[in-house]
Short mmCIF file of C-alpha atoms in Angstrom, two decimals:
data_model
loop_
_atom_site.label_atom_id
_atom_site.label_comp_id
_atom_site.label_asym_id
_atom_site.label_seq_id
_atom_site.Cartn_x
_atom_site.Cartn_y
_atom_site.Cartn_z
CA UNK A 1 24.78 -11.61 42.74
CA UNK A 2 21.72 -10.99 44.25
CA UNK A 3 22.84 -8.33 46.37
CA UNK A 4 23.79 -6.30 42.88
CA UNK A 5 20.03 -7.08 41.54
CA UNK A 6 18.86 -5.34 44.76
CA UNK A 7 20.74 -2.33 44.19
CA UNK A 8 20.18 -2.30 40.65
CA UNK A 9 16.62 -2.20 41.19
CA UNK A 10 16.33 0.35 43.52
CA UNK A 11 18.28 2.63 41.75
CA UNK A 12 16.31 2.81 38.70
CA UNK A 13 13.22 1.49 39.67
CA UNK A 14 9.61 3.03 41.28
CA UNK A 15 7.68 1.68 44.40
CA UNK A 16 5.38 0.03 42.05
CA UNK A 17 7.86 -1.99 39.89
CA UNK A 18 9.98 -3.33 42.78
CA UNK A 19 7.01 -4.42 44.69
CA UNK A 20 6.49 -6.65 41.71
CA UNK A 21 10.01 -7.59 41.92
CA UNK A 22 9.32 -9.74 45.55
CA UNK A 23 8.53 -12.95 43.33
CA UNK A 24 11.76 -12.94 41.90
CA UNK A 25 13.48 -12.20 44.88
CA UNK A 26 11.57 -15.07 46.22
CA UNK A 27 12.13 -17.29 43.49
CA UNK A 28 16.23 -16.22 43.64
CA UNK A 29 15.87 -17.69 47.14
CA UNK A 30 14.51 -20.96 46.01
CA UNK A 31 17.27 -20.96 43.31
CA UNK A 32 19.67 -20.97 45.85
CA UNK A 33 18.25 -23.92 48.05
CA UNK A 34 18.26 -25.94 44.49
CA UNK A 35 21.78 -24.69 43.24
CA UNK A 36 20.52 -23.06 40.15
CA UNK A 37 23.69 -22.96 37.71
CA UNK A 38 24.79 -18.85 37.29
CA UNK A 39 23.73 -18.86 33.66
CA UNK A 40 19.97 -18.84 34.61
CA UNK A 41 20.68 -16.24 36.83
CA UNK A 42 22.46 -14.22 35.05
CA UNK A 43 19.05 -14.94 32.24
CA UNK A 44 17.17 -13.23 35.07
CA UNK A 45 19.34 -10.42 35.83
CA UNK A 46 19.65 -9.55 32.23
CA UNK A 47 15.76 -9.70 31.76
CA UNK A 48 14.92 -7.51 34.74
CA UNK A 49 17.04 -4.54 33.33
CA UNK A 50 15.21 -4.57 30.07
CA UNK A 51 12.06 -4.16 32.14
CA UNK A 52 13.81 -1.49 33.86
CA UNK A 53 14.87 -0.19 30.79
CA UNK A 54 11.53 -0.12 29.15
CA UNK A 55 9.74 1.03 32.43
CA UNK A 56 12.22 4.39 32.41
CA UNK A 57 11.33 4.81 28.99
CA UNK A 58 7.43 5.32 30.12
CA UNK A 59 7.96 7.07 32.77
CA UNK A 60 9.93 9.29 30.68
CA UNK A 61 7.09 9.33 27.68
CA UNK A 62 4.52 9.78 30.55
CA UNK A 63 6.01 12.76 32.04
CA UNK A 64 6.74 14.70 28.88
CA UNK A 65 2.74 14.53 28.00
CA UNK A 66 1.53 15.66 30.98
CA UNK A 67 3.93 18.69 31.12
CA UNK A 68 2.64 19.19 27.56
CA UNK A 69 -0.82 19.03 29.07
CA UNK A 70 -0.10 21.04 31.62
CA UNK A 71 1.24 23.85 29.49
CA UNK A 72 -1.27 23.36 26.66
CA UNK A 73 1.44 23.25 24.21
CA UNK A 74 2.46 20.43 22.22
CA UNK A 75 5.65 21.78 20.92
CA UNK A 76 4.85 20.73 17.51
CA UNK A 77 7.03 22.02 14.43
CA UNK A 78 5.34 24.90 12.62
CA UNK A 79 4.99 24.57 8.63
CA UNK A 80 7.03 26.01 6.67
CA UNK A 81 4.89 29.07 4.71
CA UNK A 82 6.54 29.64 1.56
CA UNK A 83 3.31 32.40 0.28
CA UNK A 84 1.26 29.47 -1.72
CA UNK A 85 -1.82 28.80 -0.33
CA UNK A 86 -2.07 25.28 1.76
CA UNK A 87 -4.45 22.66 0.41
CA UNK A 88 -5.03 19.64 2.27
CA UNK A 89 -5.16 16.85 1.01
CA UNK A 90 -7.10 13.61 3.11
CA UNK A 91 -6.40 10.21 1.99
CA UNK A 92 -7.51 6.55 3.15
CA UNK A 93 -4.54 5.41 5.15
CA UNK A 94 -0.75 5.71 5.69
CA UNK A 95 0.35 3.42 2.63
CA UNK A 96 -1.49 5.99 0.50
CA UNK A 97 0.38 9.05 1.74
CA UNK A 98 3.42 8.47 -0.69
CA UNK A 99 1.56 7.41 -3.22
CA UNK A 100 -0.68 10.51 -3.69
CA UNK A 101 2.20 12.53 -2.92
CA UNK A 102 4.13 11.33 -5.77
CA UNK A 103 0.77 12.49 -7.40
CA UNK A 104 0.50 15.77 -6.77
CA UNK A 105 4.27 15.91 -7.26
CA UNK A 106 3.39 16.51 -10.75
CA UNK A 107 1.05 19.66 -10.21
CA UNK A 108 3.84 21.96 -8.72
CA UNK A 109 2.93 25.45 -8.95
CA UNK A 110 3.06 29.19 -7.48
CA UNK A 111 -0.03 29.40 -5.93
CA UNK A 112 -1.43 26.30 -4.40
CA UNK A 113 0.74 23.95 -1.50
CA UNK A 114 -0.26 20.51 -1.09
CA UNK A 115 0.32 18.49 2.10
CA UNK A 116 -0.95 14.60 2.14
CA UNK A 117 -2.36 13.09 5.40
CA UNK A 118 -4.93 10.84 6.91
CA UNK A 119 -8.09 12.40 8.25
CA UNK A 120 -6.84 15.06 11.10
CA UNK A 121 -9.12 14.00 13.76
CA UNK A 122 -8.41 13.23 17.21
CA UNK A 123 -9.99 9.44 17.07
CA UNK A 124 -7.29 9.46 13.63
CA UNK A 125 -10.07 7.41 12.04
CA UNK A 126 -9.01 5.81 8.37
CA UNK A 127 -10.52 4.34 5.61
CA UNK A 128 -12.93 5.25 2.34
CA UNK A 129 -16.25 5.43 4.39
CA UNK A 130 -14.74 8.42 6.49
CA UNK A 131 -13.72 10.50 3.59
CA UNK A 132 -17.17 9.69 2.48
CA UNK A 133 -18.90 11.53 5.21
CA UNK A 134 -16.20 13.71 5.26
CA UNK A 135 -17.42 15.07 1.64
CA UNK A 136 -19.44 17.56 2.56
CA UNK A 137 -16.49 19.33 4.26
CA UNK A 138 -14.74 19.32 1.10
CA UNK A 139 -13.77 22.17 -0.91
CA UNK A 140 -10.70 24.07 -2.33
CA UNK A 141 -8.57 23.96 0.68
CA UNK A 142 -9.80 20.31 1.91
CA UNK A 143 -9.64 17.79 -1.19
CA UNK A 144 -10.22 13.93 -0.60
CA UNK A 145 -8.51 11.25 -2.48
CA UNK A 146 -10.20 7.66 -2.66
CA UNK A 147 -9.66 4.40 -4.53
CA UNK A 148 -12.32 3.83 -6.56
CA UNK A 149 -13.06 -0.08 -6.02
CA UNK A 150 -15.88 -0.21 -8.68
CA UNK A 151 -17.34 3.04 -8.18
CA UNK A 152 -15.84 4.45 -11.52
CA UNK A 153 -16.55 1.13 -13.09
CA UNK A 154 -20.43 1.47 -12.27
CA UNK A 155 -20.81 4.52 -13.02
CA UNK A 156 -23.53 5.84 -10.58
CA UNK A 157 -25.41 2.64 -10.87
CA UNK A 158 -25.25 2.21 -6.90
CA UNK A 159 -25.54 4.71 -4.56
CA UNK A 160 -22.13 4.96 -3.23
CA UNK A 161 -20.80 5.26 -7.02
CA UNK A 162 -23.18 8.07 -7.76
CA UNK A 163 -22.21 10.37 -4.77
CA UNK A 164 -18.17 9.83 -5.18
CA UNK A 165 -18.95 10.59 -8.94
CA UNK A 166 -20.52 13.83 -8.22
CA UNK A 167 -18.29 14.96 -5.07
CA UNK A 168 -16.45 18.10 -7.23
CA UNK A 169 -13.69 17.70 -4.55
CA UNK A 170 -13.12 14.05 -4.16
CA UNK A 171 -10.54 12.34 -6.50
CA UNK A 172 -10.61 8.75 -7.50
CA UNK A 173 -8.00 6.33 -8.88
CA UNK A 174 -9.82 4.90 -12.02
CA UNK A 175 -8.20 1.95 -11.14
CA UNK A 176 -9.35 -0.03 -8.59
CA UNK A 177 -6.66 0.78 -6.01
CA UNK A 178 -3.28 2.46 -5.88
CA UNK A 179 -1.83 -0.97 -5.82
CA UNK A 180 -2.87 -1.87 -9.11
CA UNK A 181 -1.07 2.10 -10.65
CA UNK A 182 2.19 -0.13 -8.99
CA UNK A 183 1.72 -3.04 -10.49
CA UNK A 184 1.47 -1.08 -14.38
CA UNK A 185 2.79 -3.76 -16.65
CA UNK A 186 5.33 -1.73 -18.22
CA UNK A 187 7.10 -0.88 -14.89
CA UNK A 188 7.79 -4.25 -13.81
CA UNK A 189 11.19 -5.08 -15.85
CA UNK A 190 12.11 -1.59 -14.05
CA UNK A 191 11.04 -2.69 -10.39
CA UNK A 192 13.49 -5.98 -11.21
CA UNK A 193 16.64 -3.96 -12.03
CA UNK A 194 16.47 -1.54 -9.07
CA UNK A 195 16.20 -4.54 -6.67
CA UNK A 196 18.63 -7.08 -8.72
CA UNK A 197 21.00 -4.42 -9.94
CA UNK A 198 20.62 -6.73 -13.35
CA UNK A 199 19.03 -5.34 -16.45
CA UNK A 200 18.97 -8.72 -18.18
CA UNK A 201 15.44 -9.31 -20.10
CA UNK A 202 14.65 -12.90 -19.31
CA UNK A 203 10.78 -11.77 -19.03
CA UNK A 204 8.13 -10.32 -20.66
CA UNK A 205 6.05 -8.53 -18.40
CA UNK A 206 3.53 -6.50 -20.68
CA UNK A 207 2.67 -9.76 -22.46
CA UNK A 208 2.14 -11.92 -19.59
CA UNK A 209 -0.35 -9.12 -17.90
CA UNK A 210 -1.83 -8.69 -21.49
CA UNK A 211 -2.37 -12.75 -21.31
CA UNK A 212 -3.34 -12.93 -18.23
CA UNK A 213 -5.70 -10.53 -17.80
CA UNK A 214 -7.89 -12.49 -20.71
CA UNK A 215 -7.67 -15.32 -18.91
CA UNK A 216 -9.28 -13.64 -15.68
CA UNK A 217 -11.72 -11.61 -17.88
CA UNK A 218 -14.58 -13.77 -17.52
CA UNK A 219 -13.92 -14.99 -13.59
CA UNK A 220 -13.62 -10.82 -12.92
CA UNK A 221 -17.04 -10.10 -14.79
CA UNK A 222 -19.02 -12.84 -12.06
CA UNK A 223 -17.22 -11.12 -9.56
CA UNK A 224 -18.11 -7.18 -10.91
CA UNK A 225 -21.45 -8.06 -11.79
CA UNK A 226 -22.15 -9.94 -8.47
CA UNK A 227 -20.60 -6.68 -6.29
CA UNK A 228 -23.00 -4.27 -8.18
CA UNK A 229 -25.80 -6.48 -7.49
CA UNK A 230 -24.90 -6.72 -3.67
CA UNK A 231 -24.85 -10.30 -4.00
CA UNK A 232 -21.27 -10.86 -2.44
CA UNK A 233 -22.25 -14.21 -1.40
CA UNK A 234 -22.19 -15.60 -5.20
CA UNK A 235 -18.69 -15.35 -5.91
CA UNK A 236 -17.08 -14.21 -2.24
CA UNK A 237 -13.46 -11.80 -1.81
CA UNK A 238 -12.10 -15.25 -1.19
CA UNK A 239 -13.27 -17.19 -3.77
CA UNK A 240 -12.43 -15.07 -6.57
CA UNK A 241 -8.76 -14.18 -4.66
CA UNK A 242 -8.67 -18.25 -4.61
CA UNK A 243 -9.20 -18.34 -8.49
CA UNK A 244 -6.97 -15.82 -9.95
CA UNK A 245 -4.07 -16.31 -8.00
CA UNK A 246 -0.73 -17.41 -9.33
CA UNK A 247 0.50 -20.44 -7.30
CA UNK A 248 3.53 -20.72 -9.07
CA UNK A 249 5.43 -19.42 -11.84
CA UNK A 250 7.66 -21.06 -14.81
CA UNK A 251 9.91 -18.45 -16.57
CA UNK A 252 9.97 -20.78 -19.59
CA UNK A 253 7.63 -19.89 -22.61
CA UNK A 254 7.45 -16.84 -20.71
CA UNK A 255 4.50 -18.49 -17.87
CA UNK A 256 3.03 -19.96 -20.56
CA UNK A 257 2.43 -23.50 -18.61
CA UNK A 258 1.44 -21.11 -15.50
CA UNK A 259 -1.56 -19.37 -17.42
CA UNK A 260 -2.96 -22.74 -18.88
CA UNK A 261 -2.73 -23.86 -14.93
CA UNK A 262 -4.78 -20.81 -14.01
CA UNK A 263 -7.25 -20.64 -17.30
CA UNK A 264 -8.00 -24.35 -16.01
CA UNK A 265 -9.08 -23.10 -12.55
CA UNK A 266 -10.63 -20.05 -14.38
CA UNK A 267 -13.10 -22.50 -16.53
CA UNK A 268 -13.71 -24.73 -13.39
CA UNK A 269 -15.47 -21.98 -11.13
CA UNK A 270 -17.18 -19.80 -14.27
CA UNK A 271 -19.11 -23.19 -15.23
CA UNK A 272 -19.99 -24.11 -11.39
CA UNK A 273 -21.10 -20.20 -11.39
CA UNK A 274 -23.18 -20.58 -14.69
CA UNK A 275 -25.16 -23.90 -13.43
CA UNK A 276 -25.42 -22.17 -10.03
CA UNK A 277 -26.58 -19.16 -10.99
CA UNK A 278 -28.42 -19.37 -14.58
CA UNK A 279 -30.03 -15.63 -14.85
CA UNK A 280 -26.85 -13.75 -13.77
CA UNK A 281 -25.42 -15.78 -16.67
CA UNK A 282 -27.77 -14.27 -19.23
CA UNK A 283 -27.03 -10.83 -18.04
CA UNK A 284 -23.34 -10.99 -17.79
CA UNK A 285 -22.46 -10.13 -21.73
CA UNK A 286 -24.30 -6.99 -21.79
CA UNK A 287 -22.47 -6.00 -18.28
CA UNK A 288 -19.78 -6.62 -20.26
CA UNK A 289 -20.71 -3.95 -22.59
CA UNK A 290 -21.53 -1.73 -19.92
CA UNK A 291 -17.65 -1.81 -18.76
CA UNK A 292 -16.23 -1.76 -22.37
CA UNK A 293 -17.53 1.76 -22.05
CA UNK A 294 -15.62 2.57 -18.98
CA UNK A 295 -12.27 1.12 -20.57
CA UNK A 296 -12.46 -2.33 -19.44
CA UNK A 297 -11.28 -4.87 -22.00
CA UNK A 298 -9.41 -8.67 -21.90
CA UNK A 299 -6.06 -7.07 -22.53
CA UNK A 300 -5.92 -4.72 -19.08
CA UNK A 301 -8.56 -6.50 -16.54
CA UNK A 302 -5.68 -6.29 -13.90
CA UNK A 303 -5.96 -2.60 -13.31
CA UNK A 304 -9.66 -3.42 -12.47
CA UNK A 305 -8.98 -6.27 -10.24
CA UNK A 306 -8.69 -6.24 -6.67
CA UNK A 307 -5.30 -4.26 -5.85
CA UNK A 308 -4.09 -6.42 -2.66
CA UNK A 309 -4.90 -9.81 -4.37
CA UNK A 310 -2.97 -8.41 -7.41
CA UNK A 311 0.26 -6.99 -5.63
CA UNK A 312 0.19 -9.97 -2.92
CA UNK A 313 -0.99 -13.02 -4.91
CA UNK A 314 0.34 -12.15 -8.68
CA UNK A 315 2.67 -9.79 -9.14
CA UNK A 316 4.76 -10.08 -5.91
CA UNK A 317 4.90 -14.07 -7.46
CA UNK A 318 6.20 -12.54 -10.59
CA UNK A 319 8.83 -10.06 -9.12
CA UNK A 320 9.88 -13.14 -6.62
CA UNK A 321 10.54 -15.55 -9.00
CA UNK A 322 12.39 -13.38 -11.69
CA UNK A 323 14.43 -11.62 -9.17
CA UNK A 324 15.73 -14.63 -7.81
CA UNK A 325 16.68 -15.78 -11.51
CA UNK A 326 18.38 -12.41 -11.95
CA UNK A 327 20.29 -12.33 -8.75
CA UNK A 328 21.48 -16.23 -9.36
CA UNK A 329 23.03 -14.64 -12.81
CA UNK A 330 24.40 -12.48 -11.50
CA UNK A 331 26.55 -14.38 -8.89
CA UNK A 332 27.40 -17.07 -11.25
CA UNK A 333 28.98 -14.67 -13.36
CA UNK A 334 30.44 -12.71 -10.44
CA UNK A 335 31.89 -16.76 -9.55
CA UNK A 336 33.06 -17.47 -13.00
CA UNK A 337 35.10 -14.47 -12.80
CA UNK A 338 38.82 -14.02 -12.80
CA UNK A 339 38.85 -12.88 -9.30
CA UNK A 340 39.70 -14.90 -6.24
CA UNK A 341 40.00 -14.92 -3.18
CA UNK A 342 39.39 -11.94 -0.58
CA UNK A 343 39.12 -9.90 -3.92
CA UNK A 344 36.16 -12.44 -4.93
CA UNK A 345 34.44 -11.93 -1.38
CA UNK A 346 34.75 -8.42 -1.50
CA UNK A 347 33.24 -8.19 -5.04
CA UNK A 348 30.37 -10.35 -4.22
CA UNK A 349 29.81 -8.81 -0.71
CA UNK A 350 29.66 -5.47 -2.94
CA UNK A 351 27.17 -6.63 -4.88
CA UNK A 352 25.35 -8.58 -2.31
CA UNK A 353 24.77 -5.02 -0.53
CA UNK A 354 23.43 -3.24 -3.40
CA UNK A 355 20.39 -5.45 -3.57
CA UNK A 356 17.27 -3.77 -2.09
CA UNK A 357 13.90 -5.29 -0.65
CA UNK A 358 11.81 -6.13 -4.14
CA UNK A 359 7.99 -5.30 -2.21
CA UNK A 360 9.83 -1.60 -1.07
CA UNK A 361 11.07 -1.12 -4.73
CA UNK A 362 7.33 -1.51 -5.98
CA UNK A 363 6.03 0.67 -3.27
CA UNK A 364 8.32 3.07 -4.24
CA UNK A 365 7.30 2.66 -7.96
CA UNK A 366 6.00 5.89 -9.87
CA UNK A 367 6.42 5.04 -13.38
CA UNK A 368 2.91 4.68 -14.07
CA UNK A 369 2.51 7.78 -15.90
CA UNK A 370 2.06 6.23 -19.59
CA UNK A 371 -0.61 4.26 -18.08
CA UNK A 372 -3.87 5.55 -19.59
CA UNK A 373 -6.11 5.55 -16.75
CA UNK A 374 -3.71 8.29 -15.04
CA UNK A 375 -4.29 10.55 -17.82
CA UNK A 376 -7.72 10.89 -16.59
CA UNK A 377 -6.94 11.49 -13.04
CA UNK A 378 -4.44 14.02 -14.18
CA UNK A 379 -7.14 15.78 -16.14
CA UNK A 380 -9.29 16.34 -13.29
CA UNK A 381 -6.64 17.63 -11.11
CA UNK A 382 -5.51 19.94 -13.37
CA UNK A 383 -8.82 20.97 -14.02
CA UNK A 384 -9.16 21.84 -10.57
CA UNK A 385 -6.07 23.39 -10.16
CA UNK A 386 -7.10 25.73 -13.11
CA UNK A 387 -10.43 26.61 -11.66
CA UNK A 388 -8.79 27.01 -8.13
CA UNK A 389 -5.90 29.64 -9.63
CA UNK A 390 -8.40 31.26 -12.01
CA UNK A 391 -10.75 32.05 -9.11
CA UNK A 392 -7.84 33.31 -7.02
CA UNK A 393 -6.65 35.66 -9.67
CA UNK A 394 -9.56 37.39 -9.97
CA UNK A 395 -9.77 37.93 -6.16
CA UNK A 396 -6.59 39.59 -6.38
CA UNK A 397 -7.67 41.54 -8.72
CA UNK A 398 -10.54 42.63 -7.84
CA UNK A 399 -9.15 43.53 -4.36
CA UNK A 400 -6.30 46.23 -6.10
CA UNK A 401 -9.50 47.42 -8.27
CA UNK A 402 -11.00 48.18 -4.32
CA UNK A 403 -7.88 49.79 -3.28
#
């Protein structure tokens, strides 16, 4: 046994790797003094060649780059050049690459190519404050698409707010984040039948948002108010995630004992906020005002809200609990069927293997379209896209008057 470890090893192995290999050998050697049982050994053997495996890999990897290097040549697939002019298109991160894409999806047309990507630097760096600095750089060819957090919300009141609002070439959500275009009301019952396979209505999504969003309403103005102020440290990520979160969900009355659970956690932290903090009290009706003119109201605070605390902590709760309602239908009546036997397995197995992942059905979601606050991003694409073509055309034009 050992003997075939030996060989093994220096078969597929390097100097280096079976120089580390002398403490096993030397450990194999007290195994055999203490009659280690074969099963432990065999353990060994079979965790050595997945070292070996991985080490060939790397080697491999390792040796491929540097004849890369060596040739300065990456090999990299060329893109495909279909006559349009490329625009690129920078984004935050990697989860917003679909999302955007799906976006500009909708703006097909003959002249102008859109590809979606993270920042293409060599350090790859990510994130809103690198787009930032990266606005400068931006133009027809090199557009930059944020989430807008507040910024839209305040309206150039802070400094950040006031330079995304005037980048010509920087696109913003309206909504706070992608996540909350997802989580559009109206989309839910949708995001339940893809993953369930079940188109039974035993929810009402658009009123429960509708309801709960007026029960946040006054928690989210503390925590808007305090952000534009740059006073975090009155009502904290945390502590507002901690308030509006949905520990639990009953389907009956359509949530209705779940809201007065959360509207009593609601009332708790706005009056320890109020005693706390008596002159951000006075001035939080007319802030109020100041986001009723941006499009904030009771009935749709959730696509203002924080977007991961509303995917992670409401609406995944939501999706979770219905889903499982929907998919226990949906066997019982597959059970109560006339079927038996290996017939009965196979039809449940069938419909067992339909069901898809319910978090990668919302990422995939796009039905957001009806939501109002994309009608304003659309506008200022297409705008764009207008002046972009319009200024091309008369290029062209002017170049055959040259000619």
């Amino acid at each position: 046994f050992q003997s075939l470890i030996v060989v093994t090893i220096m078969r597929k192995c390097g100097p280096k790797l079976r120089h580390s290999c002398k403490k096993v050998f030397s450990f194999f050697d007290a195994c055999n003094k203490t009659s280690l049982n074969v099963w432990c050994k065999f353990t060994i053997f079979i965790s050595l060649q997945q070292i070996m495996k991985r080490t060939t890999v790397e080697k491999l990897k390792n040796e491929a780059l540097a004849r890369c290097r060596c040739e300065g040549n990456y090999s990299l697939p060329q893109a495909v050049d279909d006559g349009r002019r490329l625009v690129r298109v920078f984004v935050e991160g990697y989860e917003d690459v679909a999302f955007w894409r799906g976006i500009f999806d909708h703006f097909d047309n003959p002249y102008l190519r859109f590809e979606i990507s993270v920042p293409t630097r060599e350090d790859l760096p990510k994130g809103k404050k690198i787009l930032m600095s990266m606005i400068p750089q931006s133009g027809e060819e090199l557009l930059l698409c944020v989430d807008s957090d507040f910024d839209y919300l305040f309206d150039g009141r802070t400094e950040q707010s006031a330079e995304i609002l005037a980048a010509p070439y920087m696109f913003h959500t309206y909504t706070y984040a992608t996540e909350n275009y997802l989580c559009y009301a109206p989309s839910l019952h949708n995001i339940c039948v893809k993953a369930t396979k079940n188109d039974c209505h035993i929810f009402d999504f658009v009123t429960f948002m509708r309801d709960y969003s007026r029960t946040i309403y006054p928690i989210f103005l503390w925590y808007a108010y305090s952000a534009q102020l740059s006073s975090e440290s009155v009502l904290p990520l945390i502590d507002f995630k901690n308030t509006v979160r949905l520990g639990f969900l009953e389907l009956e009355r359509n949530g209705a004992d779940t809201l007065a659970w959360l509207c009593r956690n609601v009332t708790r932290k706005i009056t320890r906020l109020e005693n706390e903090n008596p002159r951000m009290a006075e001035r939080i009706a007319s802030f109020a005002e100041e986001l009723r003119a941006k499009g904030v109201t009771e009935e749709n605070t959730y696509l203002f809200m924080h977007g991961h605390t509303l995917m992670d902590n409401v609406v995944m709760v939501l999706l979770n609990t219905v889903c499982d309602k929907l998919r226990s239908m949906s066997v019982a009546k597959i059970n109560a069927s006339n079927k038996q036997g290996l017939s009965l397995r196979n039809e449940m197995s069938n419909y067992m293997n339909s069901l898809r992942s319910i978090r990668d059905v919302l990422l995939d979601n796009e039905n957001y379209t009806s939501c109002p606050l994309y009608a304003k991003l659309r506008e200022d694409i297409q705008h764009y896209i207008d002046r972009t073509v319009e200024r091309m055309k008369r290029e062209k034009s002017s170049v055959k008057v040259v000619k």
